[in-house]
Short mmCIF file of C-alpha atoms in Angstrom, two decimals:
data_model
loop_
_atom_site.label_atom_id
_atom_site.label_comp_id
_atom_site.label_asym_id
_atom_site.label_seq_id
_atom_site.Cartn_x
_atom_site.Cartn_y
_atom_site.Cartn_z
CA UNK A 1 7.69 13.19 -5.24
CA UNK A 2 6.19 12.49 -2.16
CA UNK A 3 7.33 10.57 0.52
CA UNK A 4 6.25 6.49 1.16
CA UNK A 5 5.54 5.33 4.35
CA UNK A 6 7.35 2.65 5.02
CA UNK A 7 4.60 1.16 7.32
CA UNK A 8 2.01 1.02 4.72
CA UNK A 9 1.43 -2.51 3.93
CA UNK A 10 3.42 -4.39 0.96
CA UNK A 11 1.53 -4.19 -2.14
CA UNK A 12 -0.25 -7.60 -3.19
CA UNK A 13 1.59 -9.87 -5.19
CA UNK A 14 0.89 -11.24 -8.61
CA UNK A 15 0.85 -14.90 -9.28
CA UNK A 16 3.96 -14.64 -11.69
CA UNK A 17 5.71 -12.38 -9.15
CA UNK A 18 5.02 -14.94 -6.40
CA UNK A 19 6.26 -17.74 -9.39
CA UNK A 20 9.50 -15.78 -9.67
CA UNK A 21 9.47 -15.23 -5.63
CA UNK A 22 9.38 -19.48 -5.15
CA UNK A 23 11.76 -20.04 -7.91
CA UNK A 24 14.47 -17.63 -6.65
CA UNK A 25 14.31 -19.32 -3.08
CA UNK A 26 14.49 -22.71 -4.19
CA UNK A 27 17.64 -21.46 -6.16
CA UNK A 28 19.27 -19.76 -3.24
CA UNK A 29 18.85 -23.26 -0.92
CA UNK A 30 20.84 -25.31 -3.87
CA UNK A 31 23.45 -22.59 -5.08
CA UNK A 32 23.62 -20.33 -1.15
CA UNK A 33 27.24 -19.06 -2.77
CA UNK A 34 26.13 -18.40 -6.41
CA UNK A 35 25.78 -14.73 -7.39
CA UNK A 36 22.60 -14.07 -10.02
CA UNK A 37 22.16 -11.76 -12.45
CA UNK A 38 18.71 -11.13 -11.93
CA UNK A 39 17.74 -9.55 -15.12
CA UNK A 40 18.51 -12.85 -16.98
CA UNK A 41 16.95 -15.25 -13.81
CA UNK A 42 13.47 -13.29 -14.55
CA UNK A 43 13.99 -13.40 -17.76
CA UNK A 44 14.62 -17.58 -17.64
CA UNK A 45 11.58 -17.46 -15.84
CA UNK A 46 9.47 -15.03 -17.95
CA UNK A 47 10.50 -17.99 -20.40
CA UNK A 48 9.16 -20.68 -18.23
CA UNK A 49 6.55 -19.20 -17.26
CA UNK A 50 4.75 -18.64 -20.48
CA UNK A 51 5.55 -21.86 -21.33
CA UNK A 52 3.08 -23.02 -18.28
CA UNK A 53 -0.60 -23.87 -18.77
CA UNK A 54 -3.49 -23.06 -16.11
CA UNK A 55 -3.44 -26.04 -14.28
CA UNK A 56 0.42 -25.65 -13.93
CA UNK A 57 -0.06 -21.54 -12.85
CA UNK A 58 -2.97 -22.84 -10.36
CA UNK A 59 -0.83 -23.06 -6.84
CA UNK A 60 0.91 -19.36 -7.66
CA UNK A 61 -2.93 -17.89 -8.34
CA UNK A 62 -3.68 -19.47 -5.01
CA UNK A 63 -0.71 -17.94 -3.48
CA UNK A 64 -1.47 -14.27 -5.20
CA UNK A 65 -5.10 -15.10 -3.66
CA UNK A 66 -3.95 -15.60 -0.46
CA UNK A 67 -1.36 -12.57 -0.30
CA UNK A 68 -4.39 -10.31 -1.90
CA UNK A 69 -5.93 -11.23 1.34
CA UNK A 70 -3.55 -10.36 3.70
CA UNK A 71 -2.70 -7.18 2.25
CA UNK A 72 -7.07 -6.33 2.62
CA UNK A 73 -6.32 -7.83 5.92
CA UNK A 74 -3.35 -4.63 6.86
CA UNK A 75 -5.22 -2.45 4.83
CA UNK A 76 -8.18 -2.54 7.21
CA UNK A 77 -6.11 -1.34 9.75
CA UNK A 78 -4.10 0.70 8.23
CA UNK A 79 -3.86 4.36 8.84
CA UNK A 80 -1.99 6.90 6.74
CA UNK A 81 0.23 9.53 8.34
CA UNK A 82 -0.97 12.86 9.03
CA UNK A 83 0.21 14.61 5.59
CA UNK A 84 -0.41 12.20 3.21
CA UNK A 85 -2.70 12.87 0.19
CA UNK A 86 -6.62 12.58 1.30
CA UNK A 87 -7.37 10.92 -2.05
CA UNK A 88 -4.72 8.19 -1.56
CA UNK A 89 -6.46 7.66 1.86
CA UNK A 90 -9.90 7.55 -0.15
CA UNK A 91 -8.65 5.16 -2.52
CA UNK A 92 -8.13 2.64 -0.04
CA UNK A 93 -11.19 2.53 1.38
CA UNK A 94 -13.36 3.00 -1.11
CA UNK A 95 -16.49 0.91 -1.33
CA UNK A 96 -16.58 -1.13 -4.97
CA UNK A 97 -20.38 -0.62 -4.56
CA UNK A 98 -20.34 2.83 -4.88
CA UNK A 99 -21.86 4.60 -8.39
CA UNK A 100 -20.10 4.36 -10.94
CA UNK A 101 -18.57 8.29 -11.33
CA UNK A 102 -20.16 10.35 -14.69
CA UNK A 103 -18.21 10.31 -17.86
CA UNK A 104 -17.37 13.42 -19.81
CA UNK A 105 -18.53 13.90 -23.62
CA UNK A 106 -14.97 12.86 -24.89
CA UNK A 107 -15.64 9.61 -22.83
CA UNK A 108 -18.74 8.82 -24.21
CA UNK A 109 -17.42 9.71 -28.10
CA UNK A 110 -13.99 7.09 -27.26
CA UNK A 111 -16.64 3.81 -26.21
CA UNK A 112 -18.65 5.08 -29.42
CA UNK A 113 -16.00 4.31 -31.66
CA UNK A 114 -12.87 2.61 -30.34
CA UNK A 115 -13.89 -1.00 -31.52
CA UNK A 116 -14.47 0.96 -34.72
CA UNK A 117 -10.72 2.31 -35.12
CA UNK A 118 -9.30 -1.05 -33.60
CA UNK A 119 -11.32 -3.39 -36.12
CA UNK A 120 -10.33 -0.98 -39.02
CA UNK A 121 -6.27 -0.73 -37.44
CA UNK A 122 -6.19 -4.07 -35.62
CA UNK A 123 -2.12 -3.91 -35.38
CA UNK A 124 -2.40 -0.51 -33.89
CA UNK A 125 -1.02 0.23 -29.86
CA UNK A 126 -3.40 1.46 -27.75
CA UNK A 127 -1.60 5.15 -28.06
CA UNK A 128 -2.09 4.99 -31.57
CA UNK A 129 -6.02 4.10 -31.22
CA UNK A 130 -6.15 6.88 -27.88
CA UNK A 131 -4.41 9.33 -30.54
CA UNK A 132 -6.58 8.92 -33.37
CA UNK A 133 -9.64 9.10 -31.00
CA UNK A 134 -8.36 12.84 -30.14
CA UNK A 135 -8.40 13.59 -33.88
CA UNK A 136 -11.48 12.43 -34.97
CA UNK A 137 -12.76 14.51 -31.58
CA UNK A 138 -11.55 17.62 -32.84
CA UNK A 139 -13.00 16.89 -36.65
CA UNK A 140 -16.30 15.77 -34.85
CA UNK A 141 -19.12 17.85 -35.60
CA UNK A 142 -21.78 16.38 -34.13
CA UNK A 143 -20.59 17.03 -30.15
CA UNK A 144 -23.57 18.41 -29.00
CA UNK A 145 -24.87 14.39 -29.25
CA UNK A 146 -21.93 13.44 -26.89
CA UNK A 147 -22.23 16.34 -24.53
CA UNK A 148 -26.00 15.89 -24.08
CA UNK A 149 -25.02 11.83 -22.90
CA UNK A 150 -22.60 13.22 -20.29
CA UNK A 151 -24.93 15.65 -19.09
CA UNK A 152 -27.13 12.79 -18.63
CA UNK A 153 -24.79 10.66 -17.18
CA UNK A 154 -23.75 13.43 -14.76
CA UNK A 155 -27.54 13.23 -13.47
CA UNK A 156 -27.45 9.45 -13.54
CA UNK A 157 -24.42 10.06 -10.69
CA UNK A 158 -25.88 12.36 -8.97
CA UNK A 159 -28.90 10.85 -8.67
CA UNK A 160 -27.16 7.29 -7.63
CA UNK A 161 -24.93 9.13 -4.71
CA UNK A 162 -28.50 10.40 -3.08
CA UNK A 163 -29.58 6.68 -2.89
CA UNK A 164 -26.35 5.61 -1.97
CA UNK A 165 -25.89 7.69 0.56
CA UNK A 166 -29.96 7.28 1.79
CA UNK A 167 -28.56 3.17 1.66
CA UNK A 168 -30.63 2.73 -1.36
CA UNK A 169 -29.03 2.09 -3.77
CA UNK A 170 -29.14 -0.41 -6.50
CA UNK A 171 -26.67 -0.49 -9.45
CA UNK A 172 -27.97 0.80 -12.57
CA UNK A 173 -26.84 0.79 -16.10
CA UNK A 174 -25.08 3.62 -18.26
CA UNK A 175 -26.45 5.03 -21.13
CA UNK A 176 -24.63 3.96 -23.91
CA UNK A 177 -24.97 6.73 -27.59
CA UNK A 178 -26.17 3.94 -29.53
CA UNK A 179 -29.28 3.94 -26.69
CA UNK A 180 -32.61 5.01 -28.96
CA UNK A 181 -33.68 6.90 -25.88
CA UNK A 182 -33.04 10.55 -25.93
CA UNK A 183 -30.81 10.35 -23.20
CA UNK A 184 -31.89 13.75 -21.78
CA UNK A 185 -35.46 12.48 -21.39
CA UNK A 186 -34.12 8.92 -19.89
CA UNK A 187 -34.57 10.81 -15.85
CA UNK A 188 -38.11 10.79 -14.78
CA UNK A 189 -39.41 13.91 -13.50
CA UNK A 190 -39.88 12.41 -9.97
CA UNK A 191 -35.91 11.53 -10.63
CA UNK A 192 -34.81 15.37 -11.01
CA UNK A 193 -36.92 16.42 -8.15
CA UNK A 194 -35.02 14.20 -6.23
CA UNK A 195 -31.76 15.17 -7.38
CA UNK A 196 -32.91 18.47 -5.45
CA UNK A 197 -33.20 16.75 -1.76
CA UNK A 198 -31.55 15.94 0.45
CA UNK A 199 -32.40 12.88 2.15
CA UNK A 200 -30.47 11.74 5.62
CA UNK A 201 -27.86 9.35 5.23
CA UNK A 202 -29.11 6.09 6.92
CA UNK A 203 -25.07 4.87 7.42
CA UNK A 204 -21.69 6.19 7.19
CA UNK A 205 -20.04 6.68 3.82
CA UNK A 206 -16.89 8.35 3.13
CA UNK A 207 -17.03 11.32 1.57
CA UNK A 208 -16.81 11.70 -2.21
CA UNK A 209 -14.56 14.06 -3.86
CA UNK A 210 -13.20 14.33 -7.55
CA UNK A 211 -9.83 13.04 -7.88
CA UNK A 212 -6.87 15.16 -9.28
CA UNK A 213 -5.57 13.00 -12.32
CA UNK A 214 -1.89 13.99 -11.58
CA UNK A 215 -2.78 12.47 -8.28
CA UNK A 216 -3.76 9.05 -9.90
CA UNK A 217 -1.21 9.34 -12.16
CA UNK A 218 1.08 9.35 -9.33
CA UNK A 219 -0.69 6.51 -7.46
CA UNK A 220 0.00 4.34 -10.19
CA UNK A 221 3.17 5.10 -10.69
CA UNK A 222 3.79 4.34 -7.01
CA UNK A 223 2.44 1.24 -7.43
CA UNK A 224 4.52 -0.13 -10.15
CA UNK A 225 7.80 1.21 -8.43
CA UNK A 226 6.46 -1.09 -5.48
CA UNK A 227 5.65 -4.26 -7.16
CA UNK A 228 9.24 -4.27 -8.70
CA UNK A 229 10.62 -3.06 -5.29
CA UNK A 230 8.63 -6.17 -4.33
CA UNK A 231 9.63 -9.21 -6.65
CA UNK A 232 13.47 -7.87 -6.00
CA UNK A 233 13.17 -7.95 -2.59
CA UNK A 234 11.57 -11.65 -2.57
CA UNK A 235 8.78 -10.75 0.46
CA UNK A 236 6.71 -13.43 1.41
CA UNK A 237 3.96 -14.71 0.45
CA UNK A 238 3.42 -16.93 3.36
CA UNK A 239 5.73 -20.19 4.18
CA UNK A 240 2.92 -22.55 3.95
CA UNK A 241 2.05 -22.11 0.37
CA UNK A 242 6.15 -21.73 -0.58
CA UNK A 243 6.59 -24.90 1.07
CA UNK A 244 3.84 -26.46 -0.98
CA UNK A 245 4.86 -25.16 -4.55
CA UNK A 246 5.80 -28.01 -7.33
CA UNK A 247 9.79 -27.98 -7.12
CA UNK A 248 9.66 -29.42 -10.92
CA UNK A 249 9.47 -25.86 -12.08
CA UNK A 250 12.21 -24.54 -9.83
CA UNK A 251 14.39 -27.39 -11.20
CA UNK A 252 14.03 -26.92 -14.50
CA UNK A 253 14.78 -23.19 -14.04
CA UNK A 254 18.02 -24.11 -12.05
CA UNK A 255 19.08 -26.65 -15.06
CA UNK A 256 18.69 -23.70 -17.59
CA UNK A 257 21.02 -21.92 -15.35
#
């Protein structure tokens, strides 16, 4: 497992994490000498907290809002060590404007017909749909359909990363199967002869690179170690918006208690 940097900025926070966060402090300032259990003081306020409607939830969004922006804030500055994965250095800085990367033929055959397994097995986990979606791929005899949409698709990207890179882009929409268009006659003719130049980037762009999906897998897993690491640790969110919470929520945690 590779190493974290401990420099690397605190992962935002989530409005019921920064809920839990306020409720905890508020708790330590009445009972300073009382020893928690935390699993059953989130658990309290897992209670509570569903029991809360929007307008209730509204100051902890604002908080997670203005912790989201301090953490873009670091980010921006933020440089990895010399060692670190490149993709986890690409990943935080890439542009959400960039194309939208090509799907494979298995992609295209799962958004053809997972509302159709979930409407026919609506109590069904989302492993059970992802599992029955591998079995009717390996029964499916009509894959040529689905690999002729990623080959498209695979064009589409291509063809988007030239404009984005020329600063010309402008999002466009993926072919979906259930488009009438044969979707390996959607590209114009001009479009595949420009898939062949090469036209000089007009600004800066990082560079684009597939990602390893043991390397993603690993991101994410990082990231949920970090936001528990993070609601057990009780960072802040800012003392402003702590001070400002409503204290009715904190009290009727601490009554429960």
């Amino acid at each position: 497992m590779m190493v974290k940097d401990k420099n690397r900025p605190k992962h935002p926070m989530t409005a019921y994490a920064c809920f839990v966060q306020v409720i905890r402090e508020e708790h330590r300032k009445k009972h300073p000498n009382e020893n928690v259990i935390f699993s059953e003081f989130t658990k309290k306020c897992a209670e509570k907290w569903k029991q809360m409607n929007l307008e209730q939830r509204r100051c902890f969004e604002e908080m997670a809002k203005f912790d989201l922006e301090r953490f873009n804030r670091e980010m921006a500055h933020y440089v990895p060590p010399i060692g670190m994965r490149r993709s986890r250095r690409r990943r935080r800085i890439k542009d959400p404007c960039m194309p939208k990367r090509s799907w494979s033929a298995f992609f295209f055959f799962c958004d053809a017909f997972r509302s159709k397994i979930r409407n026919e097995h609506p109590d069904w986990k989302v492993s059970d749909i992802a599992k029955e979606l591998g079995r009717r791929w390996e029964e499916c005899t009509d894959k040529e359909k689905y690999e002729r949409h990623a080959q498209n698709d695979k064009l589409r990207y291509e063809q988007d990363m030239l404009k984005y890179k020329a600063g010309i882009y402008v999002a466009t929409k993926r072919s979906r199967v259930e488009d009438e268009a044969d979707p390996l006659n959607v590209l114009s003719e001009s479009s595949h002869a420009q898939l062949h130049s090469k036209p000089e980037p007009s600004h800066a762009v990082p560079d684009v690179e597939d990602e390893d999906e043991e390397e993603e897998e690993d991101e994410e897993e990082e990231e949920e170690e970090e936001d528990v690491e993070e609601e057990e640790e009780g960072n802040s969110v800012g003392d402003e918006l702590i001070a400002t919470n409503n204290n009715s929520h904190s009290n009727e945690i601490n009554g429960e208690s």
